[in-house]
Amino acid sequence: MITFPLQQPVAIFLVVLLVILLGPLVFRPLKIPSIVGMIIAGIVIGPYGLNLLERDTSFKIFGEVGILYIMFLAAVEIDMFHLRKSSKKGLIFGLLSFSLPMAAGIFGSHYAFGVGWTTAVLIASMYASHTLISYPVVSKFGLSNVPAAVIAVFGTIVAVLLSLLTLAQVVSVKINGGFDMAELWKLGILMVIYMFVVGYSFPWLTRRVFGHNNDPITQYIFILALVFVASLLAKIIGLEAILGAFYAGLVLNPMIPGRSGLMKNIKFVGNAIFIPYFLIGVGMLINVGVIFKGWGVAWIALNMTGVALSTKWLAAFIASRFFGLDGADRRLMFGLTSGKAAATIAATMIGFQYGLLTEDIMNGAVVMILICCIVSTVITERAGKQIRMRITAEELSHDELVPGEYARQVVAVANPVTSEGIMRLALFMRAPENKNHITALFVRSNDDSRIAQMGRNALQSAVSVADGMDVEIKTIERFDLNVVSGLTNVGHEERATELVIGLHRKSNVVDTFYGAMIEQLLKATNKMILMSRCFIPVDTVSRIIVAVPEKAEFETGFKLWVMRVANLGAQVAARLVFIAYPATAEFIRNVINEGGFEVRHDYRTMDTWDDFILLSSEVEEDDLLIVVAARKGSISYSSDLESLPVFLGRHFTRHNLLVIYPRQY
């Protein structure tokens, strides 16, 4: 016999899945955002609605995971270039978003509700904190890196951290009768140690694990485990888990490129299960019926909602005017920072537990949370659409955004062990908006079945990488006289802008560093050739060092290779360090700046080729060394480059290496 609320785990999970599945179908025709729909669905099926489900342990666990997931996604989706660029603005906005609600909340609560100053500070901390409950909307519209979103996310951490510290001091005053400065100092020291340990150990562990294991499931579980380790450690030292999840996202951000298969898996699992579970759980906490029990609760809820929303709007208004942002950006900042869930719920429960909040104020706070969540989602959705349309219109007005001008790459593969890394490198060097297909090529010149099968496996590995990054791929298995002939012919047929191949591995003592095949290829085609050898996944490199010969700016393919390198640095969030002659460095800087590439690029001066030999000693195992070479007879070719293969073969046998031969007329 079925009784309500449901107790069977299978029945509970089935109801939740049906809500996640059918919710959008019900609320979309009503123009209700999906996030609000999930919260409303939680109210309906929860203990204060139809009582189909009670908020049991599963909702507490999945709900906690959901809010951690939102904070982690917010951090890992941000481009670190944008974050550094907007960090000061985010700090200012965070202080505004905290101080204005705190000031209004303290005095307003004291005089409006007649509560003591300690309770007034607690209520004000509820106004000051907020949750990125509408962040999935930003992610859906691809606005994670617009200035308004980055400023709002950074400001969230500032406001939440200060609110939680305020909450901790309120509890200390209630228990001990005064502030405990020793505890604050202790927490500050533990925070510094925490940031140092997580900030240095997580990237090191990730590079080691990713370097030895390419299985997407293993990588996903490993990343998720690190998020929970960071969250748990934050809890242990006295912070909230959401701060730990956000910091883990920032630390792991360079390890998880936005177009990688790993990022795709992270978003899929979060948006499919954890985040909806969290939203439904929030709805199940809300008892709308308390509004109708008397004017007291309704007045308190109206007052709290008005103060919370108006002060957050005022903070967004002042910040947007100060930063020169428009109305849509202001509304996006307000929408992201007006939602209330995790920290506000925690403050409400703690306040009621210690007798600081009456039952009417607690019920009013719960109603405030509901209204703020609805307002946050609706405002963010509308502002997100406006900004997305504005960005799209700007993109369409630029001549350079013509699909035919984008990279058309031919990637030669033969070994399934290395094909995945070569394909990933090629994909990260493309512009994210490039819609051209990429060509994976396997060339054979005999009927050896073992070689043929190995080549087909290599093609399959390349396909899996392209599919994981949502890039159309064309595979070609070609029988030709030799690899050089097959590669050059396919390059002409596909109108390729560049050929990407694996760097030759010496098979005997008399073998050259490049090998006979590559030397023939350089003579057979004038297209740009990129030769890669990476011992670790390219998306885990922390720094890209680029050595550029003198007069490289006079080569036909100069701008093309600079754009490819800039794309690579931007998409794997690695710092670019160019070792170049002063005149050449200025041209490189202009290409990157005029192209709008959002990547950090530094320059080391090279006056003679011997300077490169000295500076190259600084290349570490986690770096990627790119050497820009030149064909014989070209403007930038010199006797120094003639000895380059021997130098690379002698000193960089265990380093990640990419050799580029620019396009020639």
PDB file of C-alpha atoms in Angstrom, residues 458-631:
ATOM      1  CA  ALA A 458      44.147   6.416 -33.977  1.00  0.00           C
ATOM      2  CA  LEU A 459      41.383   7.925 -36.097  1.00  0.00           C
ATOM      3  CA  GLN A 460      38.783   6.704 -33.609  1.00  0.00           C
ATOM      4  CA  SER A 461      40.697   8.306 -30.729  1.00  0.00           C
ATOM      5  CA  ALA A 462      40.811  11.587 -32.652  1.00  0.00           C
ATOM      6  CA  VAL A 463      37.060  11.385 -33.312  1.00  0.00           C
ATOM      7  CA  SER A 464      36.289  10.885 -29.616  1.00  0.00           C
ATOM      8  CA  VAL A 465      38.258  14.025 -28.723  1.00  0.00           C
ATOM      9  CA  ALA A 466      36.497  16.147 -31.383  1.00  0.00           C
ATOM     10  CA  ASP A 467      33.091  14.805 -30.372  1.00  0.00           C
ATOM     11  CA  GLY A 468      33.800  15.626 -26.740  1.00  0.00           C
ATOM     12  CA  MET A 469      34.471  19.248 -27.734  1.00  0.00           C
ATOM     13  CA  ASP A 470      31.469  19.454 -30.111  1.00  0.00           C
ATOM     14  CA  VAL A 471      33.606  20.000 -33.213  1.00  0.00           C
ATOM     15  CA  GLU A 472      32.621  18.444 -36.538  1.00  0.00           C
ATOM     16  CA  ILE A 473      35.305  16.032 -37.714  1.00  0.00           C
ATOM     17  CA  LYS A 474      35.986  14.406 -41.066  1.00  0.00           C
ATOM     18  CA  THR A 475      38.102  11.246 -41.082  1.00  0.00           C
ATOM     19  CA  ILE A 476      40.150  10.114 -44.070  1.00  0.00           C
ATOM     20  CA  GLU A 477      42.070   6.851 -44.453  1.00  0.00           C
ATOM     21  CA  ARG A 478      44.249   7.281 -47.533  1.00  0.00           C
ATOM     22  CA  PHE A 479      46.426   4.843 -49.461  1.00  0.00           C
ATOM     23  CA  ASP A 480      49.237   6.773 -51.146  1.00  0.00           C
ATOM     24  CA  LEU A 481      52.838   6.478 -52.291  1.00  0.00           C
ATOM     25  CA  ASN A 482      54.078   7.773 -48.918  1.00  0.00           C
ATOM     26  CA  VAL A 483      52.948   9.853 -45.969  1.00  0.00           C
ATOM     27  CA  VAL A 484      54.294  13.116 -47.402  1.00  0.00           C
ATOM     28  CA  SER A 485      52.409  12.633 -50.669  1.00  0.00           C
ATOM     29  CA  GLY A 486      49.178  11.720 -48.903  1.00  0.00           C
ATOM     30  CA  LEU A 487      49.392  14.596 -46.445  1.00  0.00           C
ATOM     31  CA  THR A 488      50.132  17.269 -49.025  1.00  0.00           C
ATOM     32  CA  ASN A 489      47.426  16.007 -51.393  1.00  0.00           C
ATOM     33  CA  VAL A 490      44.763  15.971 -48.691  1.00  0.00           C
ATOM     34  CA  GLY A 491      45.952  19.403 -47.564  1.00  0.00           C
ATOM     35  CA  HIS A 492      45.271  20.771 -51.041  1.00  0.00           C
ATOM     36  CA  GLU A 493      41.934  18.963 -51.363  1.00  0.00           C
ATOM     37  CA  GLU A 494      40.695  20.281 -48.002  1.00  0.00           C
ATOM     38  CA  ARG A 495      42.129  23.782 -48.645  1.00  0.00           C
ATOM     39  CA  ALA A 496      43.915  23.431 -45.324  1.00  0.00           C
ATOM     40  CA  THR A 497      45.382  26.455 -43.577  1.00  0.00           C
ATOM     41  CA  GLU A 498      47.774  24.237 -41.615  1.00  0.00           C
ATOM     42  CA  LEU A 499      48.981  20.678 -41.163  1.00  0.00           C
ATOM     43  CA  VAL A 500      49.320  19.285 -37.637  1.00  0.00           C
ATOM     44  CA  ILE A 501      51.495  16.223 -37.092  1.00  0.00           C
ATOM     45  CA  GLY A 502      53.308  14.433 -34.308  1.00  0.00           C
ATOM     46  CA  LEU A 503      56.976  15.221 -33.822  1.00  0.00           C
ATOM     47  CA  HIS A 504      59.271  12.489 -35.068  1.00  0.00           C
ATOM     48  CA  ARG A 505      60.809  10.137 -32.481  1.00  0.00           C
ATOM     49  CA  LYS A 506      64.369   9.027 -33.237  1.00  0.00           C
ATOM     50  CA  SER A 507      64.609   5.307 -33.988  1.00  0.00           C
ATOM     51  CA  ASN A 508      68.410   4.934 -34.127  1.00  0.00           C
ATOM     52  CA  VAL A 509      71.643   6.810 -33.553  1.00  0.00           C
ATOM     53  CA  VAL A 510      72.032   8.101 -37.116  1.00  0.00           C
ATOM     54  CA  ASP A 511      68.414   9.230 -37.324  1.00  0.00           C
ATOM     55  CA  THR A 512      67.880  13.019 -37.361  1.00  0.00           C
ATOM     56  CA  PHE A 513      65.737  14.939 -34.869  1.00  0.00           C
ATOM     57  CA  TYR A 514      63.026  15.732 -37.427  1.00  0.00           C
ATOM     58  CA  GLY A 515      63.380  12.577 -39.472  1.00  0.00           C
ATOM     59  CA  ALA A 516      63.437  12.267 -43.257  1.00  0.00           C
ATOM     60  CA  MET A 517      59.644  12.454 -43.609  1.00  0.00           C
ATOM     61  CA  ILE A 518      59.303  15.880 -41.992  1.00  0.00           C
ATOM     62  CA  GLU A 519      62.230  17.278 -43.944  1.00  0.00           C
ATOM     63  CA  GLN A 520      60.538  16.130 -47.158  1.00  0.00           C
ATOM     64  CA  LEU A 521      57.225  17.621 -46.038  1.00  0.00           C
ATOM     65  CA  LEU A 522      58.810  21.028 -45.449  1.00  0.00           C
ATOM     66  CA  LYS A 523      59.988  21.011 -49.052  1.00  0.00           C
ATOM     67  CA  ALA A 524      56.726  19.667 -50.467  1.00  0.00           C
ATOM     68  CA  THR A 525      54.296  22.282 -49.100  1.00  0.00           C
ATOM     69  CA  ASN A 526      54.253  25.962 -48.227  1.00  0.00           C
ATOM     70  CA  LYS A 527      51.431  25.573 -45.684  1.00  0.00           C
ATOM     71  CA  MET A 528      51.975  26.147 -41.978  1.00  0.00           C
ATOM     72  CA  ILE A 529      53.236  22.954 -40.303  1.00  0.00           C
ATOM     73  CA  LEU A 530      52.922  22.276 -36.596  1.00  0.00           C
ATOM     74  CA  MET A 531      54.876  19.384 -35.088  1.00  0.00           C
ATOM     75  CA  SER A 532      53.797  18.401 -31.581  1.00  0.00           C
ATOM     76  CA  ARG A 533      55.127  16.202 -28.800  1.00  0.00           C
ATOM     77  CA  CYS A 534      53.465  16.475 -25.392  1.00  0.00           C
ATOM     78  CA  PHE A 535      54.117  14.191 -22.445  1.00  0.00           C
ATOM     79  CA  ILE A 536      51.227  15.696 -20.486  1.00  0.00           C
ATOM     80  CA  PRO A 537      47.763  16.804 -21.705  1.00  0.00           C
ATOM     81  CA  VAL A 538      48.116  20.228 -23.280  1.00  0.00           C
ATOM     82  CA  ASP A 539      45.229  21.575 -21.197  1.00  0.00           C
ATOM     83  CA  THR A 540      47.264  21.054 -18.010  1.00  0.00           C
ATOM     84  CA  VAL A 541      50.258  23.207 -18.982  1.00  0.00           C
ATOM     85  CA  SER A 542      50.651  26.291 -16.805  1.00  0.00           C
ATOM     86  CA  ARG A 543      52.943  28.305 -19.063  1.00  0.00           C
ATOM     87  CA  ILE A 544      53.650  28.460 -22.794  1.00  0.00           C
ATOM     88  CA  ILE A 545      57.124  29.707 -23.721  1.00  0.00           C
ATOM     89  CA  VAL A 546      57.485  30.814 -27.350  1.00  0.00           C
ATOM     90  CA  ALA A 547      60.892  31.331 -28.936  1.00  0.00           C
ATOM     91  CA  VAL A 548      60.722  33.573 -32.012  1.00  0.00           C
ATOM     92  CA  PRO A 549      63.557  34.198 -34.510  1.00  0.00           C
ATOM     93  CA  GLU A 550      64.625  37.624 -35.697  1.00  0.00           C
ATOM     94  CA  LYS A 551      62.547  39.185 -38.534  1.00  0.00           C
ATOM     95  CA  ALA A 552      59.754  36.611 -38.022  1.00  0.00           C
ATOM     96  CA  GLU A 553      57.228  39.441 -38.502  1.00  0.00           C
ATOM     97  CA  PHE A 554      58.164  39.646 -42.189  1.00  0.00           C
ATOM     98  CA  GLU A 555      57.038  36.096 -42.953  1.00  0.00           C
ATOM     99  CA  THR A 556      53.739  35.525 -44.752  1.00  0.00           C
ATOM    100  CA  GLY A 557      52.314  33.329 -42.014  1.00  0.00           C
ATOM    101  CA  PHE A 558      53.385  35.507 -39.066  1.00  0.00           C
ATOM    102  CA  LYS A 559      49.922  36.685 -38.033  1.00  0.00           C
ATOM    103  CA  LEU A 560      48.456  33.209 -38.508  1.00  0.00           C
ATOM    104  CA  TRP A 561      50.763  31.427 -36.058  1.00  0.00           C
ATOM    105  CA  VAL A 562      50.512  34.237 -33.498  1.00  0.00           C
ATOM    106  CA  MET A 563      46.711  33.901 -33.561  1.00  0.00           C
ATOM    107  CA  ARG A 564      46.944  30.118 -33.135  1.00  0.00           C
ATOM    108  CA  VAL A 565      49.285  30.449 -30.158  1.00  0.00           C
ATOM    109  CA  ALA A 566      47.080  33.149 -28.612  1.00  0.00           C
ATOM    110  CA  ASN A 567      44.013  30.918 -29.015  1.00  0.00           C
ATOM    111  CA  LEU A 568      45.869  28.063 -27.352  1.00  0.00           C
ATOM    112  CA  GLY A 569      46.937  30.202 -24.401  1.00  0.00           C
ATOM    113  CA  ALA A 570      43.456  31.647 -23.928  1.00  0.00           C
ATOM    114  CA  GLN A 571      41.652  28.308 -24.048  1.00  0.00           C
ATOM    115  CA  VAL A 572      43.958  26.405 -21.703  1.00  0.00           C
ATOM    116  CA  ALA A 573      44.336  29.454 -19.416  1.00  0.00           C
ATOM    117  CA  ALA A 574      48.126  29.418 -19.665  1.00  0.00           C
ATOM    118  CA  ARG A 575      50.429  32.425 -19.525  1.00  0.00           C
ATOM    119  CA  LEU A 576      52.280  33.175 -22.761  1.00  0.00           C
ATOM    120  CA  VAL A 577      55.948  34.130 -22.489  1.00  0.00           C
ATOM    121  CA  PHE A 578      57.501  35.253 -25.771  1.00  0.00           C
ATOM    122  CA  ILE A 579      61.280  35.195 -26.109  1.00  0.00           C
ATOM    123  CA  ALA A 580      61.741  37.563 -29.030  1.00  0.00           C
ATOM    124  CA  TYR A 581      63.757  40.422 -30.465  1.00  0.00           C
ATOM    125  CA  PRO A 582      62.362  43.857 -29.409  1.00  0.00           C
ATOM    126  CA  ALA A 583      61.001  44.772 -32.863  1.00  0.00           C
ATOM    127  CA  THR A 584      59.372  41.359 -33.324  1.00  0.00           C
ATOM    128  CA  ALA A 585      57.870  41.447 -29.817  1.00  0.00           C
ATOM    129  CA  GLU A 586      56.081  44.697 -30.652  1.00  0.00           C
ATOM    130  CA  PHE A 587      54.444  43.119 -33.713  1.00  0.00           C
ATOM    131  CA  ILE A 588      53.373  40.078 -31.652  1.00  0.00           C
ATOM    132  CA  ARG A 589      51.878  42.348 -29.006  1.00  0.00           C
ATOM    133  CA  ASN A 590      49.895  44.252 -31.649  1.00  0.00           C
ATOM    134  CA  VAL A 591      48.442  41.073 -33.190  1.00  0.00           C
ATOM    135  CA  ILE A 592      47.258  39.798 -29.803  1.00  0.00           C
ATOM    136  CA  ASN A 593      45.811  43.138 -28.703  1.00  0.00           C
ATOM    137  CA  GLU A 594      44.090  43.927 -32.004  1.00  0.00           C
ATOM    138  CA  GLY A 595      42.694  40.400 -32.185  1.00  0.00           C
ATOM    139  CA  GLY A 596      41.052  40.808 -28.794  1.00  0.00           C
ATOM    140  CA  PHE A 597      42.667  37.670 -27.379  1.00  0.00           C
ATOM    141  CA  GLU A 598      42.047  37.581 -23.656  1.00  0.00           C
ATOM    142  CA  VAL A 599      45.259  36.006 -22.483  1.00  0.00           C
ATOM    143  CA  ARG A 600      48.160  37.144 -20.368  1.00  0.00           C
ATOM    144  CA  HIS A 601      51.248  37.651 -22.513  1.00  0.00           C
ATOM    145  CA  ASP A 602      54.702  38.609 -21.243  1.00  0.00           C
ATOM    146  CA  TYR A 603      57.932  39.228 -23.134  1.00  0.00           C
ATOM    147  CA  ARG A 604      61.575  38.384 -22.545  1.00  0.00           C
ATOM    148  CA  THR A 605      64.034  40.312 -24.683  1.00  0.00           C
ATOM    149  CA  MET A 606      66.376  38.386 -26.961  1.00  0.00           C
ATOM    150  CA  ASP A 607      69.228  40.292 -28.598  1.00  0.00           C
ATOM    151  CA  THR A 608      71.070  37.242 -29.972  1.00  0.00           C
ATOM    152  CA  TRP A 609      70.138  33.597 -30.455  1.00  0.00           C
ATOM    153  CA  ASP A 610      72.444  32.748 -27.560  1.00  0.00           C
ATOM    154  CA  ASP A 611      69.951  34.542 -25.295  1.00  0.00           C
ATOM    155  CA  PHE A 612      67.330  31.933 -26.218  1.00  0.00           C
ATOM    156  CA  ILE A 613      69.751  29.145 -25.314  1.00  0.00           C
ATOM    157  CA  LEU A 614      70.252  30.721 -21.889  1.00  0.00           C
ATOM    158  CA  LEU A 615      66.574  31.506 -21.278  1.00  0.00           C
ATOM    159  CA  SER A 616      65.445  28.061 -22.422  1.00  0.00           C
ATOM    160  CA  SER A 617      67.051  26.592 -19.314  1.00  0.00           C
ATOM    161  CA  GLU A 618      64.065  27.999 -17.380  1.00  0.00           C
ATOM    162  CA  VAL A 619      61.606  25.724 -19.206  1.00  0.00           C
ATOM    163  CA  GLU A 620      60.025  23.281 -16.751  1.00  0.00           C
ATOM    164  CA  GLU A 621      58.303  19.933 -17.282  1.00  0.00           C
ATOM    165  CA  ASP A 622      54.848  21.478 -16.848  1.00  0.00           C
ATOM    166  CA  ASP A 623      55.547  24.120 -19.521  1.00  0.00           C
ATOM    167  CA  LEU A 624      55.015  23.895 -23.248  1.00  0.00           C
ATOM    168  CA  LEU A 625      57.952  25.139 -25.306  1.00  0.00           C
ATOM    169  CA  ILE A 626      56.987  26.459 -28.743  1.00  0.00           C
ATOM    170  CA  VAL A 627      59.790  27.133 -31.181  1.00  0.00           C
ATOM    171  CA  VAL A 628      59.013  29.145 -34.296  1.00  0.00           C
ATOM    172  CA  ALA A 629      61.359  27.923 -37.012  1.00  0.00           C
ATOM    173  CA  ALA A 630      61.843  28.962 -40.655  1.00  0.00           C
ATOM    174  CA  ARG A 631      62.362  27.220 -43.969  1.00  0.00           C
TER     175      ARG A 631
END
